Amino acid sequence: MTESRKLTKRQFLKTAGVATATAGATTLAAPAVIGQSPIRWRLQTYAGPALAEHVIKPSIDAFNKVANGEMVIELYTADQLVPTGELFRAMQRGTIDAVQSDDDSIAAPVDISVFGGYFPFATRYSLDVPVLFNQYGLREIWEEAYGEIENVTWLSAGAWDPCHFATVKPLRSLSDLQGLRVFTFPTAGKFLSRFGVVPVTLPWEDVEVAVQTGELDGIAWSGITEDYTVGWADVTKYFLTNNISGAWIGSYFANTERWNAVPDHLKELFKLCMDSSHYYRQWWYWGGEAELRVRGAKLELTTIPEDEWKQVEEAAVTFWDEIAAMSPRNARVVEILRKYNDTMRHAGPPYREA
């Protein structure tokens, strides 16, 4: 992080609580009309600048254009205003207005937060995520869970890329995971620690340097598209083709008071822009993963044999049982995941291998 950005963050945190509270009572209290100041939101994404150019910026740019001066969303990238782990509370307080992230990384105080990000082997492909939310009932469960939380509204979930390892040393056996220090997500790290992986928590922007200095052996945070996009392919050497999840589950959230202050037509516009963002990621990641595996020149592909990787898949079954035991609602989610994956298996190709 540059010094100028640090200063911006400090100054923001000193003043935003008071300034935003005042704005919430005035500017945001009524729909914008001709001659009136526009509604202004601060939205922070989990993604750094290079990644944000794809995972959210096009949709926010579109929103600001079509909102025609009635509302303006200011987009901030990872840790720019608030550390990622503090995003939920900052949004709840009104320090920021909205968030794009997974539930797991922002420490959302709901039982289902463990399913955000990479829940081991819950998905095989990115299309699994919208189907699970829109046809299998996850949307209703997320709305129920966040409906119990004061002043935060969950808005929408979508799919990102699969979870692979990018490392400085080759992974060709499960034994190679022993002692491997990786940057990953909380629940994914908890699961991978069963195979000797050592999860390391760092600010997103520090990851590349941590690999260069030897603090990290690699990353289990993305697919190969992000490795190339954000620069991690420049500091690692190998990409493991096995993954623990076919798609990251991320969501949009908003401060409830700020959301309720937005007129209905702008709410609908924001919903359309979220869907546009979800669609963009579907093709950007899908095409990128294949293209870079085949033609990417920076990372050598490695694979752990199927019979060994089967042990990881079998361990996920036990892990799911443990998560289901945490709460009745978690048990409902796990039941849906089991039903869905069983349906996909019985459907056969192209849904799942025969």
Short mmCIF file of C-alpha atoms in Angstrom, two decimals:
data_model
loop_
_atom_site.label_atom_id
_atom_site.label_comp_id
_atom_site.label_asym_id
_atom_site.label_seq_id
_atom_site.Cartn_x
_atom_site.Cartn_y
_atom_site.Cartn_z
CA MET A 1 0.00 0.00 0.00
CA THR A 2 1.39 3.43 -0.91
CA GLU A 3 1.81 6.14 1.70
CA SER A 4 -0.85 8.29 0.07
CA ARG A 5 -3.34 5.46 0.34
CA LYS A 6 -2.46 4.92 4.01
CA LEU A 7 -3.13 8.60 4.70
CA THR A 8 -6.44 8.40 2.89
CA LYS A 9 -7.43 5.40 4.97
CA ARG A 10 -6.49 7.04 8.28
CA GLN A 11 -8.25 10.26 7.43
CA PHE A 12 -11.30 8.36 6.26
CA LEU A 13 -11.60 6.27 9.40
CA LYS A 14 -11.28 9.37 11.58
CA THR A 15 -14.07 11.24 9.85
CA ALA A 16 -16.33 8.78 8.02
CA GLY A 17 -18.44 7.76 11.01
CA VAL A 18 -19.58 11.34 11.64
CA ALA A 19 -19.71 12.39 8.01
CA THR A 20 -21.67 9.37 6.85
CA ALA A 21 -24.13 9.62 9.73
CA THR A 22 -24.79 13.23 8.74
CA ALA A 23 -25.21 12.26 5.09
CA GLY A 24 -27.57 9.47 6.07
CA ALA A 25 -29.82 11.97 7.83
CA THR A 26 -29.82 14.46 4.95
CA THR A 27 -28.61 13.64 1.45
CA LEU A 28 -29.64 9.98 1.57
CA ALA A 29 -32.95 10.54 3.27
CA ALA A 30 -34.94 11.26 0.10
CA PRO A 31 -34.78 10.30 -3.58
CA ALA A 32 -32.74 12.64 -5.74
CA VAL A 33 -34.59 15.11 -7.92
CA ILE A 34 -33.43 17.57 -10.54
CA GLY A 35 -31.16 20.11 -8.88
CA GLN A 36 -30.70 18.02 -5.72
CA SER A 37 -27.39 16.44 -4.74
CA PRO A 38 -27.20 12.80 -5.83
CA ILE A 39 -27.30 9.88 -3.44
CA ARG A 40 -23.70 8.82 -2.84
CA TRP A 41 -22.53 5.40 -1.77
CA ARG A 42 -19.10 4.10 -0.84
CA LEU A 43 -18.81 0.45 -1.92
CA GLN A 44 -15.70 -1.57 -1.06
CA THR A 45 -14.85 -4.82 -2.82
CA TYR A 46 -12.66 -7.66 -1.57
CA ALA A 47 -10.64 -7.39 -4.81
CA GLY A 48 -7.48 -5.44 -5.48
CA PRO A 49 -7.38 -2.85 -8.29
CA ALA A 50 -6.41 -5.16 -11.19
CA LEU A 51 -9.02 -7.76 -10.27
CA ALA A 52 -11.72 -5.20 -9.52
CA GLU A 53 -11.42 -4.05 -13.15
CA HIS A 54 -13.19 -7.30 -14.03
CA VAL A 55 -15.20 -8.53 -11.05
CA ILE A 56 -17.10 -5.31 -10.31
CA LYS A 57 -15.96 -2.08 -11.99
CA PRO A 58 -17.78 -2.52 -15.34
CA SER A 59 -21.11 -2.94 -13.56
CA ILE A 60 -20.54 0.04 -11.24
CA ASP A 61 -19.49 2.21 -14.18
CA ALA A 62 -22.70 1.16 -15.95
CA PHE A 63 -24.80 1.95 -12.88
CA ASN A 64 -23.32 5.42 -12.52
CA LYS A 65 -23.94 6.12 -16.20
CA VAL A 66 -27.53 4.93 -16.27
CA ALA A 67 -28.42 6.47 -12.88
CA ASN A 68 -28.04 9.78 -14.74
CA GLY A 69 -26.87 11.82 -11.78
CA GLU A 70 -29.48 10.58 -9.30
CA MET A 71 -27.01 8.28 -7.55
CA VAL A 72 -23.25 7.81 -7.63
CA ILE A 73 -21.40 4.77 -6.28
CA GLU A 74 -17.75 5.34 -5.36
CA LEU A 75 -15.84 2.06 -5.71
CA TYR A 76 -12.95 1.21 -3.36
CA THR A 77 -10.71 -1.83 -3.63
CA ALA A 78 -9.34 -4.31 -1.09
CA ASP A 79 -8.41 -2.75 2.27
CA GLN A 80 -8.49 0.73 0.76
CA LEU A 81 -10.86 2.17 3.36
CA VAL A 82 -11.43 -0.70 5.79
CA PRO A 83 -9.50 -3.97 6.32
CA THR A 84 -11.39 -6.84 4.72
CA GLY A 85 -11.95 -8.59 8.05
CA GLU A 86 -13.69 -5.47 9.38
CA LEU A 87 -15.91 -4.81 6.37
CA PHE A 88 -19.09 -6.25 7.83
CA ARG A 89 -19.01 -4.17 11.01
CA ALA A 90 -18.04 -1.03 9.08
CA MET A 91 -21.01 -1.52 6.77
CA GLN A 92 -23.31 -2.23 9.68
CA ARG A 93 -22.23 1.01 11.39
CA GLY A 94 -22.66 2.97 8.17
CA THR A 95 -18.97 3.82 7.81
CA ILE A 96 -19.32 2.41 4.31
CA ASP A 97 -22.54 1.78 2.43
CA ALA A 98 -22.06 -1.50 0.60
CA VAL A 99 -19.70 -4.46 0.21
CA GLN A 100 -18.82 -7.03 -2.42
CA SER A 101 -17.14 -10.05 -0.82
CA ASP A 102 -17.72 -13.54 0.43
CA ASP A 103 -19.39 -13.99 3.82
CA ASP A 104 -16.38 -15.89 5.17
CA SER A 105 -13.73 -13.23 4.59
CA ILE A 106 -15.71 -10.36 6.13
CA ALA A 107 -16.53 -12.39 9.25
CA ALA A 108 -20.27 -12.08 8.75
CA PRO A 109 -21.92 -12.97 12.09
CA VAL A 110 -24.24 -15.62 10.64
CA ASP A 111 -23.98 -19.40 10.85
CA ILE A 112 -24.01 -19.77 7.06
CA SER A 113 -20.93 -17.58 6.57
CA VAL A 114 -18.82 -20.76 6.28
CA PHE A 115 -20.46 -21.48 2.92
CA GLY A 116 -19.32 -18.18 1.41
CA GLY A 117 -16.00 -18.25 -0.42
CA TYR A 118 -14.81 -21.79 -1.09
CA PHE A 119 -16.81 -24.44 0.74
CA PRO A 120 -14.92 -27.67 -0.08
CA PHE A 121 -16.37 -29.56 -3.06
CA ALA A 122 -19.76 -27.86 -2.84
CA THR A 123 -19.55 -26.84 -6.50
CA ARG A 124 -17.95 -28.24 -9.62
CA TYR A 125 -18.70 -25.43 -12.08
CA SER A 126 -19.55 -21.73 -11.84
CA LEU A 127 -23.11 -22.31 -13.06
CA ASP A 128 -23.73 -24.41 -9.96
CA VAL A 129 -23.86 -21.25 -7.82
CA PRO A 130 -26.79 -19.41 -9.48
CA VAL A 131 -28.71 -22.68 -9.75
CA LEU A 132 -28.23 -23.41 -6.05
CA PHE A 133 -29.39 -19.92 -5.09
CA ASN A 134 -32.23 -19.52 -7.54
CA GLN A 135 -33.59 -23.05 -7.95
CA TYR A 136 -32.53 -24.97 -4.86
CA GLY A 137 -33.39 -22.51 -2.08
CA LEU A 138 -30.10 -20.98 -0.97
CA ARG A 139 -31.39 -17.46 -1.71
CA GLU A 140 -34.20 -17.88 0.80
CA ILE A 141 -31.83 -19.24 3.43
CA TRP A 142 -29.41 -16.31 2.96
CA GLU A 143 -32.28 -13.82 3.19
CA GLU A 144 -33.48 -15.53 6.35
CA ALA A 145 -30.03 -15.51 7.98
CA TYR A 146 -29.25 -11.88 7.23
CA GLY A 147 -32.80 -10.88 8.13
CA GLU A 148 -31.77 -11.65 11.71
CA ILE A 149 -28.84 -9.21 11.57
CA GLU A 150 -29.39 -5.55 12.40
CA ASN A 151 -28.79 -2.95 9.68
CA VAL A 152 -27.27 -5.20 6.99
CA THR A 153 -29.15 -6.40 3.91
CA TRP A 154 -27.87 -9.29 1.81
CA LEU A 155 -28.62 -8.55 -1.83
CA SER A 156 -27.27 -11.17 -4.21
CA ALA A 157 -24.79 -14.02 -4.66
CA GLY A 158 -22.84 -15.08 -7.71
CA ALA A 159 -19.97 -17.30 -8.83
CA TRP A 160 -16.30 -16.55 -9.29
CA ASP A 161 -13.43 -18.88 -10.21
CA PRO A 162 -12.39 -22.32 -8.86
CA CYS A 163 -9.90 -22.75 -5.99
CA HIS A 164 -6.47 -24.00 -7.08
CA PHE A 165 -2.96 -23.84 -5.63
CA ALA A 166 -0.33 -21.59 -7.22
CA THR A 167 3.01 -22.36 -5.55
CA VAL A 168 6.75 -21.83 -5.67
CA LYS A 169 7.40 -25.58 -5.51
CA PRO A 170 5.61 -28.37 -7.40
CA LEU A 171 2.72 -30.29 -5.84
CA ARG A 172 2.56 -33.83 -7.18
CA SER A 173 1.48 -35.75 -4.08
CA LEU A 174 -0.60 -35.14 -0.97
CA SER A 175 2.61 -35.30 1.04
CA ASP A 176 3.74 -32.12 -0.73
CA LEU A 177 1.01 -30.23 1.13
CA GLN A 178 2.68 -30.84 4.49
CA GLY A 179 3.86 -27.54 5.96
CA LEU A 180 2.82 -25.58 2.86
CA ARG A 181 2.20 -21.96 3.92
CA VAL A 182 -0.59 -20.53 1.79
CA PHE A 183 -2.82 -17.50 1.61
CA THR A 184 -6.42 -18.74 1.50
CA PHE A 185 -9.91 -18.21 2.88
CA PRO A 186 -10.87 -19.03 6.50
CA THR A 187 -13.07 -22.09 5.90
CA ALA A 188 -10.94 -23.39 3.03
CA GLY A 189 -7.87 -23.02 5.26
CA LYS A 190 -9.53 -24.88 8.09
CA PHE A 191 -10.28 -27.76 5.75
CA LEU A 192 -6.87 -27.82 4.07
CA SER A 193 -5.08 -27.83 7.42
CA ARG A 194 -6.18 -31.48 7.71
CA PHE A 195 -3.59 -32.22 5.05
CA GLY A 196 -0.79 -30.25 6.64
CA VAL A 197 -1.42 -26.93 4.91
CA VAL A 198 -0.62 -23.89 7.07
CA PRO A 199 -3.12 -21.08 6.33
CA VAL A 200 -1.61 -17.60 6.57
CA THR A 201 -3.72 -14.45 6.97
CA LEU A 202 -2.40 -11.31 5.26
CA PRO A 203 -3.83 -8.18 3.66
CA TRP A 204 -4.58 -9.03 0.03
CA GLU A 205 -2.13 -6.45 -1.30
CA ASP A 206 0.76 -7.97 0.70
CA VAL A 207 0.47 -11.45 -0.77
CA GLU A 208 2.77 -10.98 -3.76
CA VAL A 209 5.62 -9.62 -1.63
CA ALA A 210 5.08 -12.37 0.97
CA VAL A 211 5.65 -14.99 -1.73
CA GLN A 212 8.80 -13.21 -2.88
CA THR A 213 10.22 -12.99 0.63
CA GLY A 214 9.44 -16.61 1.45
CA GLU A 215 6.75 -15.87 4.04
CA LEU A 216 4.33 -17.74 1.78
CA ASP A 217 4.88 -20.89 -0.28
CA GLY A 218 1.85 -20.19 -2.38
CA ILE A 219 -1.76 -19.22 -2.72
CA ALA A 220 -5.02 -21.19 -2.61
CA TRP A 221 -7.25 -18.24 -3.30
CA SER A 222 -8.25 -18.40 -6.94
CA GLY A 223 -8.00 -20.02 -10.32
CA ILE A 224 -5.35 -19.40 -12.93
CA THR A 225 -7.14 -16.36 -14.40
CA GLU A 226 -6.62 -14.37 -11.23
CA ASP A 227 -3.06 -15.66 -10.82
CA TYR A 228 -2.19 -13.97 -14.12
CA THR A 229 -4.42 -10.92 -13.68
CA VAL A 230 -3.16 -9.81 -10.25
CA GLY A 231 0.50 -10.72 -10.68
CA TRP A 232 0.73 -13.91 -8.65
CA ALA A 233 1.83 -15.87 -11.72
CA ASP A 234 4.92 -13.65 -11.76
CA VAL A 235 6.07 -14.81 -8.32
CA THR A 236 4.96 -18.46 -8.34
CA LYS A 237 6.05 -21.28 -10.67
CA TYR A 238 3.45 -24.05 -10.52
CA PHE A 239 -0.32 -24.41 -10.82
CA LEU A 240 -2.08 -27.48 -9.39
CA THR A 241 -4.89 -28.68 -11.65
CA ASN A 242 -6.76 -30.35 -8.76
CA ASN A 243 -9.12 -27.98 -6.97
CA ILE A 244 -11.15 -28.07 -3.76
CA SER A 245 -14.06 -26.09 -5.19
CA GLY A 246 -15.36 -25.33 -8.64
CA ALA A 247 -16.52 -21.82 -7.85
CA TRP A 248 -16.15 -19.15 -5.19
CA ILE A 249 -19.45 -17.87 -3.79
CA GLY A 250 -19.43 -14.11 -3.33
CA SER A 251 -22.19 -11.69 -2.44
CA TYR A 252 -23.27 -8.06 -2.42
CA PHE A 253 -24.38 -6.52 0.86
CA ALA A 254 -25.65 -3.07 1.83
CA ASN A 255 -26.25 -1.07 4.97
CA THR A 256 -30.01 -1.46 5.47
CA GLU A 257 -30.69 2.22 6.23
CA ARG A 258 -28.81 3.28 3.10
CA TRP A 259 -30.56 0.64 0.99
CA ASN A 260 -34.00 1.67 2.22
CA ALA A 261 -33.23 5.29 1.36
CA VAL A 262 -32.70 4.42 -2.31
CA PRO A 263 -35.79 4.87 -4.52
CA ASP A 264 -37.24 1.73 -6.02
CA HIS A 265 -36.17 2.40 -9.61
CA LEU A 266 -32.53 2.77 -8.53
CA LYS A 267 -32.78 -0.40 -6.45
CA GLU A 268 -33.91 -2.24 -9.57
CA LEU A 269 -31.07 -0.69 -11.53
CA PHE A 270 -28.55 -1.86 -8.94
CA LYS A 271 -30.02 -5.38 -9.04
CA LEU A 272 -29.64 -5.43 -12.83
CA CYS A 273 -26.04 -4.27 -12.51
CA MET A 274 -25.30 -7.02 -9.98
CA ASP A 275 -26.69 -9.54 -12.47
CA SER A 276 -24.55 -7.98 -15.17
CA SER A 277 -21.50 -8.45 -12.96
CA HIS A 278 -22.43 -12.07 -12.29
CA TYR A 279 -22.77 -12.68 -16.04
CA TYR A 280 -19.44 -11.01 -16.87
CA ARG A 281 -17.62 -13.27 -14.43
CA GLN A 282 -19.25 -16.39 -15.85
CA TRP A 283 -17.61 -16.00 -19.26
CA TRP A 284 -14.46 -14.17 -18.15
CA TYR A 285 -13.39 -16.89 -15.75
CA TRP A 286 -14.63 -19.82 -17.82
CA GLY A 287 -12.70 -18.74 -20.88
CA GLY A 288 -9.69 -17.54 -18.92
CA GLU A 289 -9.17 -20.77 -17.01
CA ALA A 290 -8.97 -22.83 -20.20
CA GLU A 291 -6.94 -20.32 -22.22
CA LEU A 292 -4.25 -19.88 -19.59
CA ARG A 293 -3.93 -23.58 -18.85
CA VAL A 294 -3.27 -24.19 -22.53
CA ARG A 295 -1.36 -21.07 -23.60
CA GLY A 296 -0.19 -19.42 -20.39
CA ALA A 297 3.61 -19.39 -20.32
CA LYS A 298 4.27 -18.47 -16.70
CA LEU A 299 3.04 -21.45 -14.67
CA GLU A 300 3.84 -25.14 -15.07
CA LEU A 301 0.82 -27.39 -14.53
CA THR A 302 1.06 -30.19 -11.97
CA THR A 303 -1.46 -32.79 -10.84
CA ILE A 304 -1.91 -34.95 -7.75
CA PRO A 305 -3.00 -38.46 -8.83
CA GLU A 306 -6.72 -39.10 -8.73
CA ASP A 307 -6.46 -41.95 -6.21
CA GLU A 308 -4.63 -39.67 -3.78
CA TRP A 309 -6.92 -36.68 -4.36
CA LYS A 310 -9.83 -38.98 -3.59
CA GLN A 311 -8.73 -38.79 0.05
CA VAL A 312 -9.33 -35.03 -0.01
CA GLU A 313 -12.79 -35.49 -1.50
CA GLU A 314 -13.65 -38.12 1.11
CA ALA A 315 -12.45 -35.83 3.91
CA ALA A 316 -14.88 -33.21 2.66
CA VAL A 317 -17.78 -35.55 3.46
CA THR A 318 -16.75 -35.58 7.11
CA PHE A 319 -16.17 -31.82 7.02
CA TRP A 320 -19.69 -31.25 5.70
CA ASP A 321 -21.10 -33.31 8.57
CA GLU A 322 -19.21 -31.17 11.08
CA ILE A 323 -20.50 -27.95 9.52
CA ALA A 324 -24.06 -29.31 9.42
CA ALA A 325 -23.87 -30.02 13.15
CA MET A 326 -23.14 -26.35 13.89
CA SER A 327 -26.78 -25.25 13.44
CA PRO A 328 -30.11 -26.44 12.01
CA ARG A 329 -29.79 -23.86 9.23
CA ASN A 330 -26.34 -25.10 8.28
CA ALA A 331 -27.82 -28.60 8.18
CA ARG A 332 -30.43 -27.35 5.70
CA VAL A 333 -27.70 -25.92 3.46
CA VAL A 334 -25.71 -29.15 3.55
CA GLU A 335 -28.84 -31.13 2.74
CA ILE A 336 -29.40 -28.91 -0.32
CA LEU A 337 -25.78 -29.33 -1.42
CA ARG A 338 -26.06 -33.11 -1.12
CA LYS A 339 -29.32 -33.20 -3.05
CA TYR A 340 -27.96 -30.92 -5.75
CA ASN A 341 -24.72 -32.83 -6.26
CA ASP A 342 -26.60 -36.14 -6.28
CA THR A 343 -28.88 -34.75 -9.00
CA MET A 344 -25.90 -33.61 -11.05
CA ARG A 345 -24.23 -37.02 -10.75
CA HIS A 346 -27.37 -38.82 -11.89
CA ALA A 347 -27.82 -36.36 -14.76
CA GLY A 348 -24.40 -37.40 -16.09
CA PRO A 349 -22.37 -35.48 -18.70
CA PRO A 350 -22.14 -32.55 -19.15
CA TYR A 351 -23.32 -31.96 -15.59
CA ARG A 352 -21.02 -34.51 -13.97
CA GLU A 353 -18.91 -37.39 -15.18
CA ALA A 354 -20.73 -40.71 -15.52
#
